[in-house]
mmCIF file of N, CA and C in Angstrom:
data_model
loop_
_atom_site.group_PDB
_atom_site.id
_atom_site.type_symbol
_atom_site.label_atom_id
_atom_site.label_comp_id
_atom_site.label_asym_id
_atom_site.label_seq_id
_atom_site.Cartn_x
_atom_site.Cartn_y
_atom_site.Cartn_z
ATOM 1 N N UNK A 1 71.448 76.285 118.189
ATOM 2 C CA UNK A 1 72.373 76.421 119.288
ATOM 3 C C UNK A 1 73.352 77.534 119.096
ATOM 4 N N UNK A 2 73.526 77.931 117.852
ATOM 5 C CA UNK A 2 74.458 79.015 117.560
ATOM 6 C C UNK A 2 74.038 80.306 118.263
ATOM 7 N N UNK A 3 72.720 80.550 118.310
ATOM 8 C CA UNK A 3 72.226 81.756 118.977
ATOM 9 C C UNK A 3 72.523 81.704 120.478
ATOM 10 N N UNK A 4 72.351 80.538 121.101
ATOM 11 C CA UNK A 4 72.658 80.390 122.530
ATOM 12 C C UNK A 4 74.153 80.572 122.776
ATOM 13 N N UNK A 5 74.969 80.023 121.896
ATOM 14 C CA UNK A 5 76.419 80.162 122.020
ATOM 15 C C UNK A 5 76.822 81.630 121.951
ATOM 16 N N UNK A 6 76.201 82.369 121.069
ATOM 17 C CA UNK A 6 76.454 83.799 120.919
ATOM 18 C C UNK A 6 76.224 84.524 122.242
ATOM 19 N N UNK A 7 75.126 84.227 122.910
ATOM 20 C CA UNK A 7 74.813 84.887 124.181
ATOM 21 C C UNK A 7 75.764 84.466 125.295
ATOM 22 N N UNK A 8 76.236 83.243 125.263
ATOM 23 C CA UNK A 8 77.224 82.794 126.247
ATOM 24 C C UNK A 8 78.523 83.580 126.065
ATOM 25 N N UNK A 9 78.943 83.768 124.829
ATOM 26 C CA UNK A 9 80.163 84.537 124.551
ATOM 27 C C UNK A 9 80.003 85.976 125.035
ATOM 28 N N UNK A 10 78.867 86.576 124.789
ATOM 29 C CA UNK A 10 78.614 87.945 125.242
ATOM 30 C C UNK A 10 78.660 88.010 126.766
ATOM 31 N N UNK A 11 78.070 87.051 127.437
ATOM 32 C CA UNK A 11 78.071 87.012 128.899
ATOM 33 C C UNK A 11 79.499 86.877 129.434
ATOM 34 N N UNK A 12 80.272 85.983 128.859
ATOM 35 C CA UNK A 12 81.657 85.790 129.300
ATOM 36 C C UNK A 12 82.465 87.073 129.082
ATOM 37 N N UNK A 13 82.304 87.693 127.922
ATOM 38 C CA UNK A 13 83.015 88.942 127.646
ATOM 39 C C UNK A 13 82.636 90.008 128.669
ATOM 40 N N UNK A 14 81.362 90.115 128.984
ATOM 41 C CA UNK A 14 80.892 91.095 129.969
ATOM 42 C C UNK A 14 81.503 90.850 131.339
ATOM 43 N N UNK A 15 81.582 89.589 131.744
ATOM 44 C CA UNK A 15 82.181 89.248 133.031
ATOM 45 C C UNK A 15 83.661 89.632 133.036
ATOM 46 N N UNK A 16 84.368 89.367 131.945
ATOM 47 C CA UNK A 16 85.788 89.710 131.869
ATOM 48 C C UNK A 16 86.008 91.217 131.938
ATOM 49 N N UNK A 17 85.138 91.991 131.316
ATOM 50 C CA UNK A 17 85.247 93.447 131.382
ATOM 51 C C UNK A 17 85.030 93.918 132.816
ATOM 52 N N UNK A 18 84.046 93.350 133.493
ATOM 53 C CA UNK A 18 83.785 93.716 134.892
ATOM 54 C C UNK A 18 84.986 93.371 135.766
ATOM 55 N N UNK A 19 85.572 92.196 135.561
ATOM 56 C CA UNK A 19 86.757 91.812 136.334
ATOM 57 C C UNK A 19 87.917 92.766 136.083
ATOM 58 N N UNK A 20 88.116 93.171 134.849
ATOM 59 C CA UNK A 20 89.169 94.129 134.532
ATOM 60 C C UNK A 20 88.937 95.443 135.265
ATOM 61 N N UNK A 21 87.705 95.921 135.265
ATOM 62 C CA UNK A 21 87.384 97.174 135.954
ATOM 63 C C UNK A 21 87.630 97.054 137.450
ATOM 64 N N UNK A 22 87.279 95.908 138.033
ATOM 65 C CA UNK A 22 87.526 95.693 139.463
ATOM 66 C C UNK A 22 89.021 95.689 139.746
ATOM 67 N N UNK A 23 89.789 94.974 138.934
ATOM 68 C CA UNK A 23 91.239 94.915 139.146
ATOM 69 C C UNK A 23 91.851 96.308 139.059
ATOM 70 N N UNK A 24 91.484 97.069 138.054
ATOM 71 C CA UNK A 24 92.073 98.394 137.866
ATOM 72 C C UNK A 24 91.612 99.361 138.956
ATOM 73 N N UNK A 25 90.345 99.350 139.301
ATOM 74 C CA UNK A 25 89.819 100.337 140.245
ATOM 75 C C UNK A 25 89.988 99.963 141.711
ATOM 76 N N UNK A 26 90.115 98.679 142.019
ATOM 77 C CA UNK A 26 90.214 98.247 143.406
ATOM 78 C C UNK A 26 91.502 97.510 143.737
ATOM 79 N N UNK A 27 92.278 97.130 142.729
ATOM 80 C CA UNK A 27 93.463 96.312 142.936
ATOM 81 C C UNK A 27 94.506 96.943 143.831
ATOM 82 N N UNK A 28 94.635 98.265 143.788
ATOM 83 C CA UNK A 28 95.642 98.944 144.602
ATOM 84 C C UNK A 28 95.470 98.663 146.090
ATOM 85 N N UNK A 29 94.252 98.371 146.521
ATOM 86 C CA UNK A 29 93.965 98.113 147.937
ATOM 87 C C UNK A 29 94.663 96.849 148.440
ATOM 88 N N UNK A 30 94.996 95.960 147.525
ATOM 89 C CA UNK A 30 95.590 94.678 147.894
ATOM 90 C C UNK A 30 97.103 94.639 147.677
ATOM 91 N N UNK A 31 97.661 95.770 147.250
ATOM 92 C CA UNK A 31 99.090 95.838 146.967
ATOM 93 C C UNK A 31 99.843 96.467 148.136
ATOM 94 N N UNK A 32 101.080 96.056 148.292
ATOM 95 C CA UNK A 32 101.975 96.786 149.177
ATOM 96 C C UNK A 32 102.240 98.136 148.550
ATOM 97 N N UNK A 33 102.733 99.059 149.362
ATOM 98 C CA UNK A 33 103.103 100.353 148.819
ATOM 99 C C UNK A 33 104.105 100.135 147.687
ATOM 100 N N UNK A 34 103.860 100.739 146.572
ATOM 101 C CA UNK A 34 104.679 100.617 145.362
ATOM 102 C C UNK A 34 104.624 99.225 144.735
ATOM 103 N N UNK A 35 103.627 98.406 145.093
ATOM 104 C CA UNK A 35 103.459 97.092 144.477
ATOM 105 C C UNK A 35 102.978 97.214 143.041
ATOM 106 N N UNK A 36 103.114 96.126 142.292
ATOM 107 C CA UNK A 36 102.759 96.100 140.870
ATOM 108 C C UNK A 36 101.613 95.137 140.588
ATOM 109 N N UNK A 37 100.882 95.435 139.535
ATOM 110 C CA UNK A 37 99.902 94.525 138.947
ATOM 111 C C UNK A 37 100.352 94.262 137.510
ATOM 112 N N UNK A 38 100.256 93.012 137.086
ATOM 113 C CA UNK A 38 100.543 92.650 135.699
ATOM 114 C C UNK A 38 99.290 92.022 135.108
ATOM 115 N N UNK A 39 98.873 92.523 133.965
ATOM 116 C CA UNK A 39 97.688 92.008 133.277
ATOM 117 C C UNK A 39 98.082 91.478 131.904
ATOM 118 N N UNK A 40 97.685 90.266 131.618
ATOM 119 C CA UNK A 40 97.848 89.762 130.255
ATOM 120 C C UNK A 40 96.687 90.303 129.434
ATOM 121 N N UNK A 41 96.998 90.802 128.251
ATOM 122 C CA UNK A 41 95.970 91.407 127.393
ATOM 123 C C UNK A 41 95.993 90.770 126.016
ATOM 124 N N UNK A 42 94.901 90.963 125.299
ATOM 125 C CA UNK A 42 94.841 90.556 123.910
ATOM 126 C C UNK A 42 95.632 91.520 123.045
ATOM 127 N N UNK A 43 96.038 91.074 121.880
ATOM 128 C CA UNK A 43 96.905 91.875 121.007
ATOM 129 C C UNK A 43 96.310 93.231 120.642
ATOM 130 N N UNK A 44 94.988 93.368 120.722
ATOM 131 C CA UNK A 44 94.325 94.611 120.309
ATOM 132 C C UNK A 44 93.708 95.380 121.471
ATOM 133 N N UNK A 45 94.080 95.063 122.706
ATOM 134 C CA UNK A 45 93.445 95.666 123.877
ATOM 135 C C UNK A 45 94.282 96.737 124.566
ATOM 136 N N UNK A 46 95.491 96.949 124.134
ATOM 137 C CA UNK A 46 96.415 97.846 124.828
ATOM 138 C C UNK A 46 95.823 99.233 125.068
ATOM 139 N N UNK A 47 95.340 99.887 124.035
ATOM 140 C CA UNK A 47 94.889 101.276 124.164
ATOM 141 C C UNK A 47 93.746 101.415 125.166
ATOM 142 N N UNK A 48 92.776 100.524 125.099
ATOM 143 C CA UNK A 48 91.624 100.614 125.998
ATOM 144 C C UNK A 48 92.025 100.336 127.442
ATOM 145 N N UNK A 49 92.872 99.323 127.656
ATOM 146 C CA UNK A 49 93.302 98.997 129.015
ATOM 147 C C UNK A 49 94.155 100.129 129.585
ATOM 148 N N UNK A 50 95.060 100.689 128.786
ATOM 149 C CA UNK A 50 95.855 101.828 129.250
ATOM 150 C C UNK A 50 94.960 103.012 129.603
ATOM 151 N N UNK A 51 93.923 103.228 128.838
ATOM 152 C CA UNK A 51 92.977 104.305 129.122
ATOM 153 C C UNK A 51 92.320 104.089 130.486
ATOM 154 N N UNK A 52 91.877 102.864 130.765
ATOM 155 C CA UNK A 52 91.250 102.559 132.056
ATOM 156 C C UNK A 52 92.232 102.770 133.215
ATOM 157 N N UNK A 53 93.462 102.319 133.038
ATOM 158 C CA UNK A 53 94.473 102.462 134.085
ATOM 159 C C UNK A 53 94.768 103.935 134.343
ATOM 160 N N UNK A 54 94.970 104.702 133.286
ATOM 161 C CA UNK A 54 95.268 106.126 133.436
ATOM 162 C C UNK A 54 94.098 106.888 134.048
ATOM 163 N N UNK A 55 92.882 106.557 133.651
ATOM 164 C CA UNK A 55 91.705 107.241 134.185
ATOM 165 C C UNK A 55 91.506 106.975 135.670
ATOM 166 N N UNK A 56 91.978 105.826 136.153
ATOM 167 C CA UNK A 56 91.803 105.499 137.576
ATOM 168 C C UNK A 56 92.627 106.432 138.455
ATOM 169 N N UNK A 57 93.765 106.910 137.964
ATOM 170 C CA UNK A 57 94.604 107.813 138.727
ATOM 171 C C UNK A 57 95.309 107.159 139.907
ATOM 172 N N UNK A 58 95.359 105.846 139.923
ATOM 173 C CA UNK A 58 95.906 105.126 141.076
ATOM 174 C C UNK A 58 97.256 104.481 140.810
ATOM 175 N N UNK A 59 97.759 104.605 139.603
ATOM 176 C CA UNK A 59 98.960 103.863 139.225
ATOM 177 C C UNK A 59 99.958 104.729 138.474
ATOM 178 N N UNK A 60 101.231 104.374 138.662
ATOM 179 C CA UNK A 60 102.341 105.003 137.951
ATOM 180 C C UNK A 60 103.138 103.909 137.264
ATOM 181 N N UNK A 61 104.223 104.304 136.633
ATOM 182 C CA UNK A 61 105.170 103.362 136.041
ATOM 183 C C UNK A 61 104.440 102.306 135.206
ATOM 184 N N UNK A 62 103.643 102.778 134.259
ATOM 185 C CA UNK A 62 102.827 101.899 133.418
ATOM 186 C C UNK A 62 103.630 101.527 132.176
ATOM 187 N N UNK A 63 103.721 100.226 131.906
ATOM 188 C CA UNK A 63 104.497 99.763 130.754
ATOM 189 C C UNK A 63 103.779 98.606 130.082
ATOM 190 N N UNK A 64 103.950 98.516 128.774
ATOM 191 C CA UNK A 64 103.390 97.405 128.007
ATOM 192 C C UNK A 64 104.539 96.642 127.367
ATOM 193 N N UNK A 65 104.460 95.328 127.447
ATOM 194 C CA UNK A 65 105.496 94.464 126.879
ATOM 195 C C UNK A 65 104.895 93.574 125.805
ATOM 196 N N UNK A 66 105.697 93.303 124.794
ATOM 197 C CA UNK A 66 105.251 92.477 123.670
ATOM 198 C C UNK A 66 105.641 91.019 123.884
ATOM 199 N N UNK A 67 104.886 90.129 123.237
ATOM 200 C CA UNK A 67 105.233 88.708 123.259
ATOM 201 C C UNK A 67 106.245 88.427 122.154
ATOM 202 N N UNK A 68 106.636 87.172 122.012
ATOM 203 C CA UNK A 68 107.650 86.813 121.018
ATOM 204 C C UNK A 68 107.183 87.047 119.585
ATOM 205 N N UNK A 69 105.869 87.125 119.378
ATOM 206 C CA UNK A 69 105.330 87.394 118.053
ATOM 207 C C UNK A 69 105.235 88.875 117.738
ATOM 208 N N UNK A 70 105.633 89.733 118.697
ATOM 209 C CA UNK A 70 105.592 91.174 118.476
ATOM 210 C C UNK A 70 104.268 91.815 118.826
ATOM 211 N N UNK A 71 103.361 91.062 119.447
ATOM 212 C CA UNK A 71 102.052 91.598 119.834
ATOM 213 C C UNK A 71 102.091 92.114 121.266
ATOM 214 N N UNK A 72 101.362 93.205 121.528
ATOM 215 C CA UNK A 72 101.223 93.680 122.897
ATOM 216 C C UNK A 72 100.609 92.555 123.723
ATOM 217 N N UNK A 73 101.219 92.232 124.880
ATOM 218 C CA UNK A 73 100.754 91.069 125.628
ATOM 219 C C UNK A 73 100.572 91.310 127.119
ATOM 220 N N UNK A 74 101.428 92.116 127.753
ATOM 221 C CA UNK A 74 101.339 92.316 129.204
ATOM 222 C C UNK A 74 101.464 93.802 129.512
ATOM 223 N N UNK A 75 100.584 94.269 130.385
ATOM 224 C CA UNK A 75 100.693 95.629 130.903
ATOM 225 C C UNK A 75 100.996 95.507 132.396
ATOM 226 N N UNK A 76 102.046 96.221 132.809
ATOM 227 C CA UNK A 76 102.429 96.233 134.222
ATOM 228 C C UNK A 76 102.301 97.657 134.717
ATOM 229 N N UNK A 77 101.710 97.803 135.910
ATOM 230 C CA UNK A 77 101.542 99.131 136.462
ATOM 231 C C UNK A 77 101.723 99.106 137.976
ATOM 232 N N UNK A 78 102.204 100.220 138.525
ATOM 233 C CA UNK A 78 102.601 100.301 139.928
ATOM 234 C C UNK A 78 101.633 101.149 140.738
ATOM 235 N N UNK A 79 101.359 100.673 141.946
ATOM 236 C CA UNK A 79 100.538 101.405 142.911
ATOM 237 C C UNK A 79 101.200 102.745 143.217
ATOM 238 N N UNK A 80 100.479 103.834 142.986
ATOM 239 C CA UNK A 80 101.033 105.157 143.274
ATOM 240 C C UNK A 80 100.469 105.737 144.561
ATOM 241 N N UNK A 81 99.517 105.045 145.170
ATOM 242 C CA UNK A 81 98.893 105.542 146.393
ATOM 243 C C UNK A 81 99.621 104.961 147.604
ATOM 244 N N UNK A 82 99.923 105.804 148.547
ATOM 245 C CA UNK A 82 100.614 105.333 149.754
ATOM 246 C C UNK A 82 99.602 104.902 150.789
ATOM 247 N N UNK A 83 99.998 103.968 151.615
ATOM 248 C CA UNK A 83 99.117 103.428 152.657
ATOM 249 C C UNK A 83 98.870 104.452 153.734
#
């Protein structure tokens, strides 16, 4: 069963990556002008998520905040595209 569990984890991870890409690339369409998106991230995901956000070219005012343990935890970014 360990092998089946491994594939389930890979599938879930793949779905989460796809959802992240959808949020970053399409999320601005659902925001008011200058609206914000906040994403909770894993402690080691900051650089990759910031790269995706910056590459989209759709957001400004990008900031990362740490949790009480000092780990990167939330990235907030603002819609830079006007309606």
